[in-house]
Amino acid sequence: MLMFTLQLLVAGIATGSVYALIALGIVLIYKCSGVVNFAQGAFVMLGAYLTYGLVKLGLPAYVALLGAMILMAGCGMASERLVLRPMMKAPLVAVMTVTLGMLILMKAVCLAIWGPDQLAFPRLFPDGAVDVFGIFVTYNYLAAFVLSICLSVGFLAFYQLTPIGLMQRCTADNPRAALAIGIHTSNQISLAWSMSAALAGIGGALLASLNGLSLGLADIGLVAFPVIVLGGLTSLTGALVAGLLLGVLQALTDGLLTPVAEQFLRTYTSIYSAGALQQVVPYALLVVVLLVRPEGIFGQRGTERL
Amino acid sequence: MSRPVLAAVLLSVLAVIGTLLLGRFGAYMMHAVAIAAIGALSLNLLTGFCGQINFAQAGLLGVGAYAAGLAGNAGWDLLALPVAGLAAVATAVLIGLPALRLRGLYFAIATLAAQFILEYLFKFAEPITHGVSGLLIKPMTVFGRPIQADQGYAIVAITLLLATFLVMHWLRRTDLGRSFLVVRENEVVAKGMGINVARTKMLAFMISGFFAGIAGGLIGFTARLAHPESFGMSLSVDYVAMIIVGGLGSMPGAVLGAGFITLLPEAIQRLGEIFHISDQLSALREMTFGLLIILFLIFEGRGLSAIGSRLVSARGWRTRQGGRAEPLELQKIKSSQGGLE
């Protein structure tokens, strides 16, 4: 039982670290341009499909992954330049909806090119597993975890320590002041979008290597929203911690809670299956967070109320 | 009767006559559009008037469909639709309680969560909803007489659409309706004016929910089935698209947008049949749909209704009555804050 739980924890941490990576992108865009990007799920999906496409073209896995990341950065920048920039002065309802439009469009493009069926994602990492005190950690999980954490931490370091990171933070903090000291804020926003899309793209490829490739990845990408609310909307560290937490929670729900719940339901009611409980758990948690601590774990108190 | 009311009544009468002349397919399209228009008007009240974006519209429609189905099957006759409305109001209260105290952004994310939770409940609460096989719904009865023909449903739907339109037209001119607009434009100002912002938003959500429930009930009765898959996230996005394409905050716009988004797949279907590309149809439909939303928002933020009124004023119909100004709305929706921050 203990081993099983630990095994679940490993899976949860691996997926959770990928969630964190995706959520970082949303927080970055929100901080920088005040846009809640619902297309992040589509970036996740598109990144995975691009990696798949590049591998099918005969590129080695790592090159494909890198190529997809670069293409996604371009895609993020294009979205900002072509779609978001003309809408800079539009009301937020309209901006949110336009990102939804992008989500639909990208999903449709993937549907047209790759079809509606689940595809076998190419092996990015070798088969096999490491044995850590009797817990088997497959290379897939290990690679997803290590890559996500490295990228997240690398990104945080970049954001905190480099001159460009400083300009990013300036733009997020006070766009007018940033303009006044000579920072080209709209370039910074473009950069934020391209970094965010690149992170999401890698996240998508990693998720696909864990769970297979389908259009459903776009919906899985939406789990990043409970993550950012739990983490506190504007906190990058919060997104990281909350991502890991939610991944673990999902894995534990899937492995431990669902069987118990089904046992209970079959005994006392006529319901046979608890369904995909792990998919709604993040959203249920989101509602609880909004009730109990709407500013999230790392958010600033008072910014979220009217 | 004021001009918009008169126009709405006349158009409804024309629609009913048209339905009687058209065949079965025409009547089917007519009720599909009319029901979507009720749902779009409901969302427009919340998003267009009050500035709160709602991604759980499909979930509310679903609650309406299941409630109307259960009540109808139990023989509640005409009461089934109000029951559907009230069930959706109760759901709206549950969603609104944690979310409406917070800034608009949190409400949007909370409704996203609510949408997924509702979808899950539709699948999971088998004793009530019959899970993934869906709830079979008997034909709607009016004073004990079941409606069988599509024409009958079209007439019911058009009548209810007219009623919805008139109620909202009246509501917009009440104190409550005006306070919706103030909350949308600026919550701080609204507070300063003595408006209880959280309560106003909650009322907007409840009224919106009631009409969504009725529209959902009609969807259930016309489809004769309430199925979890038919009330998914993509339907919510369809409704957001309707009010955006129609023109946020405009009631004729919501009706136009509903017609446009409902008929678009049919039109693409026809085009596909002509050009023999039926394999890619769903992708093509979605692509057109996504592009339309993006293009409308970038180039014509006020949607079909603005294009319509430009056409009208270009012909000098408007100038004759001396350029009457619309009361406190719409004119500045592109430059305003939209009430979400």
XYZ file of C-alpha atoms in Angstrom:
647
model
C 0.000 0.000 0.000
C 2.793 2.353 0.951
C 4.715 1.403 -2.180
C 1.627 1.959 -4.281
C 1.103 5.405 -2.754
C 4.727 6.319 -3.370
C 4.389 5.099 -6.945
C 1.360 7.380 -7.339
C 3.306 10.258 -5.837
C 6.028 9.810 -8.440
C 3.491 9.912 -11.261
C 1.770 12.896 -9.664
C 4.958 14.871 -9.227
C 5.963 14.216 -12.834
C 2.623 15.398 -14.259
C 2.461 18.186 -11.714
C 5.799 19.583 -12.779
C 4.495 19.761 -16.343
C 1.352 21.569 -15.116
C 3.629 24.012 -13.346
C 5.499 24.663 -16.584
C 2.246 25.382 -18.437
C 0.870 27.540 -15.638
C 4.069 29.619 -15.518
C 3.281 30.738 -19.047
C -0.227 31.890 -18.135
C 1.034 33.821 -15.124
C 3.781 35.404 -17.224
C 1.307 36.637 -19.839
C -1.135 37.817 -17.205
C 1.516 39.763 -15.314
C 2.927 41.335 -18.425
C -0.162 42.222 -20.416
C -3.138 41.615 -18.127
C -4.552 39.055 -20.546
C -5.961 35.767 -19.291
C -4.867 33.473 -22.045
C -7.351 30.664 -22.603
C -5.373 29.663 -25.680
C -2.635 28.267 -23.422
C -4.347 24.867 -23.672
C -4.086 25.135 -27.438
C -0.392 26.015 -27.208
C 0.036 22.848 -25.143
C -1.720 20.770 -27.780
C 0.010 22.432 -30.718
C 3.444 21.919 -29.146
C 2.758 18.211 -28.812
C 1.498 17.878 -32.398
C 4.431 19.867 -33.779
C 6.883 17.592 -31.971
C 5.013 14.624 -33.404
C 5.101 16.132 -36.889
C 8.832 16.888 -36.714
C 9.637 13.378 -35.514
C 7.559 12.007 -38.395
C 9.713 14.110 -40.740
C 12.658 12.011 -39.560
C 14.247 14.339 -37.037
C 15.701 12.835 -33.857
C 13.523 13.274 -30.782
C 15.596 15.952 -29.066
C 15.950 18.031 -32.214
C 12.204 17.723 -32.767
C 11.533 18.881 -29.229
C 13.802 21.881 -29.690
C 12.312 22.622 -33.106
C 8.789 22.510 -31.712
C 9.846 24.881 -28.943
C 11.198 27.379 -31.479
C 8.105 27.061 -33.691
C 5.891 27.565 -30.649
C 7.821 30.690 -29.678
C 7.089 31.992 -33.167
C 3.451 31.020 -32.813
C 3.198 32.831 -29.479
C 4.751 35.945 -30.945
C 2.469 35.790 -33.974
C -0.596 35.498 -31.720
C 0.466 38.564 -29.807
C 1.349 40.660 -32.832
C -1.579 39.679 -35.051
C -4.401 39.164 -32.590
C -3.727 40.680 -29.192
C -1.991 43.886 -30.154
C -4.853 45.292 -32.238
C -7.067 44.606 -29.209
C -4.945 46.398 -26.645
C -7.683 48.896 -25.760
C -10.609 46.476 -25.984
C -12.603 45.477 -22.865
C -11.372 42.402 -21.037
C -14.424 40.353 -21.985
C -13.451 40.799 -25.613
C -9.794 39.975 -24.969
C -10.657 36.777 -23.105
C -12.996 35.762 -25.887
C -10.423 36.390 -28.581
C -8.058 33.964 -26.848
C -10.927 31.468 -26.874
C -11.253 32.076 -30.608
C -7.558 31.257 -30.949
C -8.137 28.060 -28.972
C -10.906 26.984 -31.355
C -8.880 27.904 -34.425
C -5.746 26.038 -33.365
C -7.786 22.994 -32.373
C -9.471 23.036 -35.780
C -6.123 23.326 -37.582
C -4.779 20.324 -35.675
C -8.004 18.442 -36.409
C -7.677 19.195 -40.126
C -4.030 18.140 -40.311
C -3.801 15.235 -37.879
C -7.391 14.006 -37.578
C -9.548 13.355 -34.512
C -8.015 10.062 -33.355
C -5.524 9.493 -30.594
C -2.045 9.081 -32.084
C 0.862 7.024 -30.795
C 3.341 9.632 -29.637
C 6.910 8.810 -30.643
C 9.252 7.748 -27.874
C 11.171 10.819 -26.781
C 13.032 9.023 -24.029
C 14.324 5.445 -23.842
C 12.186 2.747 -22.243
C 13.106 1.440 -18.864
C 13.020 2.583 -15.290
C 15.216 3.566 -12.399
C 14.729 1.685 -9.176
C 14.707 4.096 -6.243
C 14.317 2.084 -3.021
C 11.886 -0.245 -4.737
C 9.862 2.443 -6.484
C 10.048 2.190 -10.236
C 10.430 5.539 -11.925
C 10.216 5.175 -15.695
C 12.542 7.307 -17.773
C 9.474 9.010 -19.193
C 8.400 10.282 -15.792
C 11.934 11.074 -14.780
C 12.603 13.035 -17.959
C 9.297 14.912 -17.727
C 10.068 15.869 -14.148
C 13.707 16.823 -14.679
C 13.045 18.758 -17.879
C 10.081 20.656 -16.449
C 11.837 21.547 -13.248
C 15.001 22.596 -15.085
C 13.033 24.726 -17.506
C 10.912 26.271 -14.732
C 13.844 27.056 -12.501
C 15.884 28.246 -15.471
C 13.035 30.495 -16.472
C 12.642 31.890 -12.949
C 16.378 32.579 -12.823
C 16.188 34.296 -16.186
C 13.271 36.394 -14.962
C 14.952 37.392 -11.713
C 18.605 37.685 -12.659
C 19.105 38.811 -16.267
C 18.723 42.324 -17.727
C 15.932 41.141 -20.037
C 14.206 39.574 -17.044
C 14.454 42.898 -15.290
C 12.824 44.627 -18.269
C 10.112 41.941 -18.182
C 9.485 42.637 -14.522
C 9.425 46.383 -15.131
C 6.848 45.976 -17.874
C 4.715 43.783 -15.649
C 5.052 46.126 -12.695
C 4.300 49.467 -14.305
C 4.097 49.718 -18.088
C 4.096 53.520 -18.092
C 7.168 53.837 -15.925
C 8.817 51.151 -18.051
C 8.091 53.200 -21.180
C 9.441 56.321 -19.489
C 12.818 54.714 -18.789
C 13.096 53.532 -22.364
C 11.883 49.949 -22.253
C 10.144 48.903 -25.438
C 7.121 47.468 -23.610
C 5.335 46.000 -26.592
C 8.459 44.036 -27.507
C 8.575 42.787 -23.937
C 4.956 41.657 -24.208
C 5.756 39.855 -27.461
C 8.675 38.191 -25.739
C 6.478 37.134 -22.825
C 4.004 35.549 -25.238
C 6.677 33.688 -27.152
C 8.333 32.365 -23.985
C 4.974 31.359 -22.608
C 4.001 29.521 -25.781
C 7.376 27.780 -25.912
C 7.020 26.585 -22.300
C 3.489 25.385 -23.021
C 4.671 23.604 -26.175
C 7.337 21.655 -24.293
C 4.774 20.916 -21.604
C 2.470 19.541 -24.277
C 5.151 17.280 -25.722
C 5.939 15.959 -22.227
C 2.258 15.379 -21.413
C 1.829 13.577 -24.719
C 4.813 11.367 -23.946
C 3.130 10.433 -20.649
C -0.520 10.112 -21.698
C -0.623 9.901 -25.515
C -1.401 12.495 -28.140
C -4.933 13.721 -28.884
C -6.924 16.917 -29.246
C -7.946 16.413 -25.610
C -4.559 17.856 -24.625
C -6.105 21.297 -25.135
C -8.551 20.567 -22.302
C -5.830 19.124 -20.110
C -3.980 22.397 -20.645
C -6.922 24.190 -19.033
C -5.999 22.526 -15.718
C -3.435 25.318 -15.575
C -6.270 27.645 -14.482
C -6.976 25.927 -11.156
C -3.196 25.856 -10.773
C -2.773 29.598 -11.149
C -5.707 30.416 -8.854
C -4.337 28.071 -6.213
C -0.885 29.591 -6.654
C -2.162 33.149 -6.526
C -2.609 34.433 -10.084
C 0.443 36.701 -10.174
C 3.000 34.536 -8.410
C 5.408 32.518 -10.549
C 6.620 30.534 -7.522
C 2.984 29.960 -6.613
C 2.325 28.460 -10.033
C 5.265 26.103 -9.560
C 4.194 24.873 -6.130
C 0.493 24.683 -7.005
C 1.282 22.747 -10.198
C 3.117 20.076 -8.235
C 0.355 19.974 -5.602
C -2.397 19.520 -8.174
C -0.475 16.835 -10.053
C -0.051 14.862 -6.837
C -3.677 15.431 -5.871
C -4.859 14.154 -9.250
C -2.686 11.067 -9.055
C -3.831 10.271 -5.512
C -7.466 10.791 -6.500
C -7.054 8.484 -9.453
C -5.241 5.766 -7.544
C -6.698 5.909 -4.042
C -9.870 7.971 -3.826
C -11.654 6.706 -6.942
C -11.614 3.009 -5.892
C -12.794 3.902 -2.385
C -15.505 6.184 -3.744
C -16.679 3.537 -6.185
C -16.759 0.892 -3.447
C -18.885 3.231 -1.355
C -21.194 4.143 -4.221
C -21.739 0.530 -5.268
C -22.593 -0.456 -1.724
C -24.969 2.365 -0.910
C -26.319 3.657 -4.219
C -27.093 2.356 -7.682
C -24.192 4.298 -9.190
C -21.639 1.953 -10.660
C -18.754 4.196 -11.665
C -17.262 7.384 -10.256
C -16.108 8.363 -13.730
C -13.095 10.522 -14.366
C -12.954 11.908 -10.856
C -9.323 13.005 -11.211
C -10.329 15.374 -14.018
C -12.802 17.349 -11.915
C -10.822 17.344 -8.687
C -8.707 20.379 -9.728
C -11.874 22.328 -10.476
C -13.548 21.324 -7.219
C -10.399 22.456 -5.432
C -10.569 25.733 -7.337
C -14.041 26.409 -5.943
C -12.834 25.607 -2.423
C -9.858 27.945 -2.847
C -12.162 30.741 -3.999
C -14.325 30.224 -0.915
C -11.577 29.906 1.654
C -8.536 31.785 0.431
C -9.258 33.550 -2.853
C -5.816 35.132 -3.022
C -4.255 31.663 -3.343
C -1.183 30.391 -1.552
C 1.286 33.031 -2.669
C -0.965 35.848 -3.854
C -1.179 39.262 -2.288
C -4.134 39.653 0.000
C -6.701 42.231 -1.035
C -6.000 42.389 -4.736
C -8.698 39.922 -5.610
C -11.695 41.458 -3.912
C -13.798 44.275 -5.267
C -45.832 50.656 -27.771
C -42.323 51.875 -28.373
C -40.608 51.135 -31.660
C -38.319 48.269 -30.544
C -41.254 46.515 -28.856
C -43.425 46.937 -31.932
C -40.628 45.682 -34.161
C -40.062 42.641 -31.940
C -43.766 41.767 -31.917
C -44.120 42.208 -35.685
C -40.985 40.133 -36.384
C -42.273 37.362 -34.115
C -45.623 37.311 -35.903
C -43.784 37.155 -39.231
C -41.582 34.344 -37.909
C -44.646 32.375 -36.820
C -46.314 32.866 -40.222
C -43.047 31.912 -41.899
C -42.855 28.761 -39.815
C -46.349 27.741 -40.856
C -45.447 28.247 -44.535
C -42.050 26.525 -44.355
C -41.716 22.793 -44.318
C -40.572 20.597 -41.476
C -36.900 21.460 -41.970
C -37.641 25.166 -41.962
C -39.556 24.801 -38.720
C -36.684 22.813 -37.248
C -34.189 25.562 -38.092
C -36.631 28.142 -36.780
C -36.909 26.603 -33.324
C -33.194 25.884 -33.178
C -32.490 29.575 -33.817
C -35.224 30.820 -31.472
C -34.007 28.629 -28.600
C -30.385 29.652 -29.174
C -31.564 33.268 -29.194
C -33.164 32.851 -25.747
C -29.895 31.393 -24.468
C -27.905 34.184 -26.119
C -30.170 36.892 -24.668
C -29.691 35.285 -21.258
C -25.900 35.364 -21.599
C -26.044 38.870 -23.017
C -27.798 40.040 -19.861
C -24.900 38.819 -17.739
C -21.971 39.510 -20.058
C -23.229 42.316 -22.250
C -25.128 44.299 -19.604
C -23.320 43.420 -16.404
C -19.841 42.684 -17.787
C -19.385 39.240 -16.211
C -18.154 36.583 -18.596
C -19.704 33.150 -18.116
C -18.245 29.911 -19.462
C -20.843 27.746 -17.749
C -23.748 28.705 -20.005
C -23.829 25.190 -21.482
C -23.888 23.751 -17.979
C -26.889 25.938 -17.081
C -28.645 24.918 -20.300
C -27.943 21.318 -19.344
C -29.421 21.765 -15.874
C -32.501 23.232 -17.573
C -32.750 20.347 -20.002
C -32.484 17.691 -17.289
C -34.898 19.496 -14.970
C -37.458 20.067 -17.726
C -37.038 16.475 -18.857
C -37.607 15.056 -15.389
C -40.556 17.367 -14.681
C -42.053 16.778 -18.138
C -41.700 13.014 -17.844
C -43.432 13.217 -14.465
C -46.359 14.937 -16.188
C -45.905 18.476 -14.906
C -47.161 19.839 -18.201
C -46.491 23.561 -18.724
C -44.809 23.835 -15.318
C -41.792 21.928 -16.649
C -40.245 25.047 -18.190
C -40.445 27.301 -15.103
C -39.057 24.375 -13.083
C -36.139 24.223 -15.529
C -35.607 27.939 -15.088
C -35.625 27.695 -11.289
C -33.248 24.732 -11.289
C -30.795 26.800 -13.329
C -31.268 29.758 -10.947
C -30.344 27.491 -8.027
C -27.238 26.353 -9.910
C -26.328 29.946 -10.699
C -26.565 30.836 -7.003
C -24.260 27.964 -6.116
C -21.700 29.073 -8.705
C -22.087 32.746 -7.883
C -21.703 32.529 -4.117
C -17.980 31.843 -4.031
C -17.139 33.738 -7.211
C -19.139 36.951 -7.371
C -17.544 38.575 -4.339
C -14.302 38.584 -6.281
C -13.096 40.453 -9.326
C -14.611 39.567 -12.686
C -11.584 37.588 -13.727
C -12.116 35.102 -10.904
C -15.746 34.764 -11.895
C -14.707 33.798 -15.422
C -12.329 31.139 -14.097
C -14.906 29.914 -11.561
C -17.503 29.448 -14.299
C -14.921 27.489 -16.267
C -14.601 25.214 -13.231
C -18.390 25.048 -12.846
C -18.743 23.989 -16.473
C -16.414 21.016 -15.989
C -18.002 20.068 -12.667
C -21.523 20.190 -14.138
C -20.445 18.100 -17.135
C -19.048 15.542 -14.715
C -22.235 15.549 -12.636
C -24.393 14.995 -15.734
C -22.366 11.880 -16.450
C -22.014 10.731 -12.897
C -25.398 11.270 -11.198
C -26.841 8.238 -12.944
C -29.973 7.735 -10.850
C -31.154 11.191 -11.962
C -29.494 11.825 -15.310
C -29.087 8.255 -16.630
C -25.400 8.950 -17.102
C -23.724 8.557 -20.459
C -26.765 6.979 -22.106
C -28.707 10.217 -21.562
C -32.166 10.997 -20.285
C -34.993 10.263 -22.726
C -37.585 13.047 -22.682
C -41.236 12.695 -23.616
C -42.746 15.330 -25.941
C -43.666 18.583 -24.273
C -47.329 18.775 -23.283
C -49.471 21.897 -23.325
C -52.586 21.398 -21.170
C -52.261 17.659 -21.561
C -51.822 17.704 -25.337
C -48.357 16.589 -26.476
C -46.623 18.658 -29.144
C -45.398 16.378 -31.899
C -44.629 18.588 -34.884
C -41.590 20.828 -35.274
C -43.965 23.653 -36.193
C -45.514 23.428 -32.736
C -42.129 23.698 -31.038
C -41.172 26.576 -33.314
C -44.271 28.516 -32.246
C -43.622 27.819 -28.546
C -39.971 28.833 -28.926
C -40.759 32.037 -30.829
C -43.372 33.019 -28.259
C -40.944 32.465 -25.419
C -38.226 34.330 -27.309
C -40.561 37.302 -27.685
C -41.417 37.135 -23.984
C -37.707 36.967 -23.075
C -36.918 39.910 -25.316
C -39.717 42.018 -23.849
C -38.815 41.178 -20.248
C -35.187 42.144 -20.864
C -36.179 45.255 -22.766
C -38.256 46.319 -19.773
C -35.585 45.240 -17.279
C -32.924 47.371 -18.927
C -34.978 50.456 -18.182
C -35.502 49.667 -14.506
C -33.146 50.803 -11.743
C -31.744 47.298 -11.545
C -31.070 47.208 -15.272
C -29.247 50.509 -15.124
C -27.188 49.394 -12.153
C -26.051 46.381 -14.261
C -24.611 48.840 -16.775
C -22.872 50.882 -14.089
C -21.310 47.730 -12.613
C -20.097 46.815 -16.084
C -18.575 50.205 -16.730
C -16.859 50.700 -13.386
C -17.338 48.798 -10.150
C -15.749 51.495 -8.019
C -18.105 54.126 -9.383
C -21.008 51.734 -8.862
C -20.025 51.328 -5.227
C -19.753 55.086 -4.868
C -23.276 55.426 -6.190
C -24.525 53.156 -3.439
C -24.985 50.098 -5.607
C -24.359 46.800 -3.843
C -22.038 45.377 -6.484
C -21.966 41.736 -5.370
C -25.747 41.653 -5.005
C -26.283 43.288 -8.398
C -24.001 40.780 -10.087
C -25.764 37.924 -8.316
C -29.171 39.174 -9.475
C -27.879 39.476 -13.037
C -26.562 35.911 -12.851
C -29.831 34.605 -11.386
C -32.029 36.287 -14.009
C -29.639 35.165 -16.724
C -29.749 31.653 -15.249
C -33.542 31.554 -15.287
C -33.727 32.218 -19.026
C -30.822 29.846 -19.672
C -32.790 27.158 -17.839
C -35.853 27.776 -19.999
C -33.768 27.650 -23.167
C -32.182 24.443 -21.884
C -35.620 22.966 -21.204
C -36.645 23.732 -24.770
C -33.421 22.148 -26.061
C -34.313 19.026 -24.075
C -37.897 18.895 -25.365
C -36.939 19.424 -29.009
C -34.022 16.962 -28.911
C -36.129 14.520 -26.836
C -32.876 13.663 -25.088
C -30.635 15.274 -22.489
C -27.118 13.958 -22.956
C -23.924 15.013 -21.129
C -22.008 15.360 -24.390
C -24.439 17.950 -25.757
C -23.736 20.392 -22.927
C -19.968 20.542 -23.112
C -17.504 23.388 -22.974
C -17.715 23.924 -26.738
C -21.418 24.821 -26.448
C -20.524 27.450 -23.845
C -18.037 28.893 -26.293
C -20.739 28.867 -29.006
C -22.908 31.080 -26.820
C -20.087 33.472 -25.993
C -19.434 33.645 -29.740
C -23.103 34.433 -30.442
C -23.139 37.522 -28.271
C -19.714 38.633 -29.500
C -20.556 38.196 -33.172
C -23.924 39.827 -32.623
C -22.455 42.725 -30.682
C -21.852 42.652 -26.942
C -24.630 44.364 -25.028
C -27.055 44.555 -27.923
C -30.272 42.517 -27.691
C -31.081 42.475 -31.427
C -27.402 41.600 -31.822
C -27.750 38.569 -29.532
C -30.679 37.303 -31.613
C -28.782 37.896 -34.871
C -25.667 36.256 -33.464
C -27.700 33.231 -32.345
C -29.106 32.891 -35.847
C -25.692 33.288 -37.408
C -23.881 30.760 -35.205
C -26.751 28.248 -35.412
C -27.074 28.432 -39.180
C -23.325 28.575 -39.908
C -22.743 24.797 -39.575
C -25.733 24.168 -41.862
C -24.331 26.538 -44.460
C -20.886 24.933 -44.249
C -22.525 21.517 -44.532
C -24.202 22.615 -47.779
C -20.956 24.080 -49.129
C -19.180 20.859 -48.233
C -21.740 18.834 -50.147
C -21.268 21.053 -53.189
C -17.471 20.866 -53.141
C -17.282 17.232 -51.929
C -15.142 17.864 -48.871
C -17.374 16.232 -46.282
C -14.394 14.572 -44.525
C -12.985 17.850 -43.307
C -16.338 19.422 -42.504
C -16.077 19.589 -38.740
C -12.555 21.002 -38.962
C -13.737 23.533 -41.524
C -16.678 24.535 -39.363
C -14.478 25.032 -36.315
C -11.889 26.942 -38.308
C -14.452 29.342 -39.734
C -15.895 29.708 -36.286
C -12.591 30.529 -34.601
C -11.555 32.916 -37.369
C -14.920 34.669 -37.252
C -14.625 35.295 -33.520
C -11.098 36.663 -33.897
C -11.870 38.823 -36.936
C -15.077 40.211 -35.471
C -13.334 41.151 -32.258
C -10.406 42.815 -33.990
C -12.250 44.657 -36.727
C -15.820 45.138 -35.542
C -16.004 44.911 -31.763
C -19.658 45.912 -31.826
C -20.635 43.042 -34.069
C -23.464 42.444 -36.494
C -25.774 44.909 -34.758
C -23.334 47.777 -35.429
C -23.007 46.752 -39.068
C -26.795 46.609 -39.251
C -27.321 50.052 -37.772
C -24.619 51.509 -40.034
C -26.486 50.169 -43.033
C -29.698 51.631 -41.682
C -28.225 55.043 -40.963
C -26.451 55.109 -44.337
C -29.873 55.064 -45.914
C -30.966 57.967 -43.767
C -33.594 56.085 -41.769
C -32.126 57.095 -38.494
C -31.516 60.771 -39.222
C -35.184 61.354 -39.856
C -35.998 60.912 -36.193
C -33.326 63.346 -35.175
C -30.468 61.061 -34.119
C -31.987 59.829 -30.878
C -29.211 58.795 -28.483
C -29.176 55.351 -26.907
C -29.383 55.571 -23.118
C -26.060 55.070 -21.362
C -24.822 52.106 -23.260
C -22.997 50.598 -26.094
C -21.558 53.728 -27.564
C -18.310 53.340 -25.718
C -18.117 49.623 -25.225
C -14.895 49.425 -27.229
C -13.058 51.947 -25.181
C -14.559 51.080 -21.811
C -13.052 48.830 -19.191
C -15.767 46.236 -19.569
C -16.150 45.873 -15.831
C -13.793 42.943 -15.548
C -10.874 44.514 -13.795
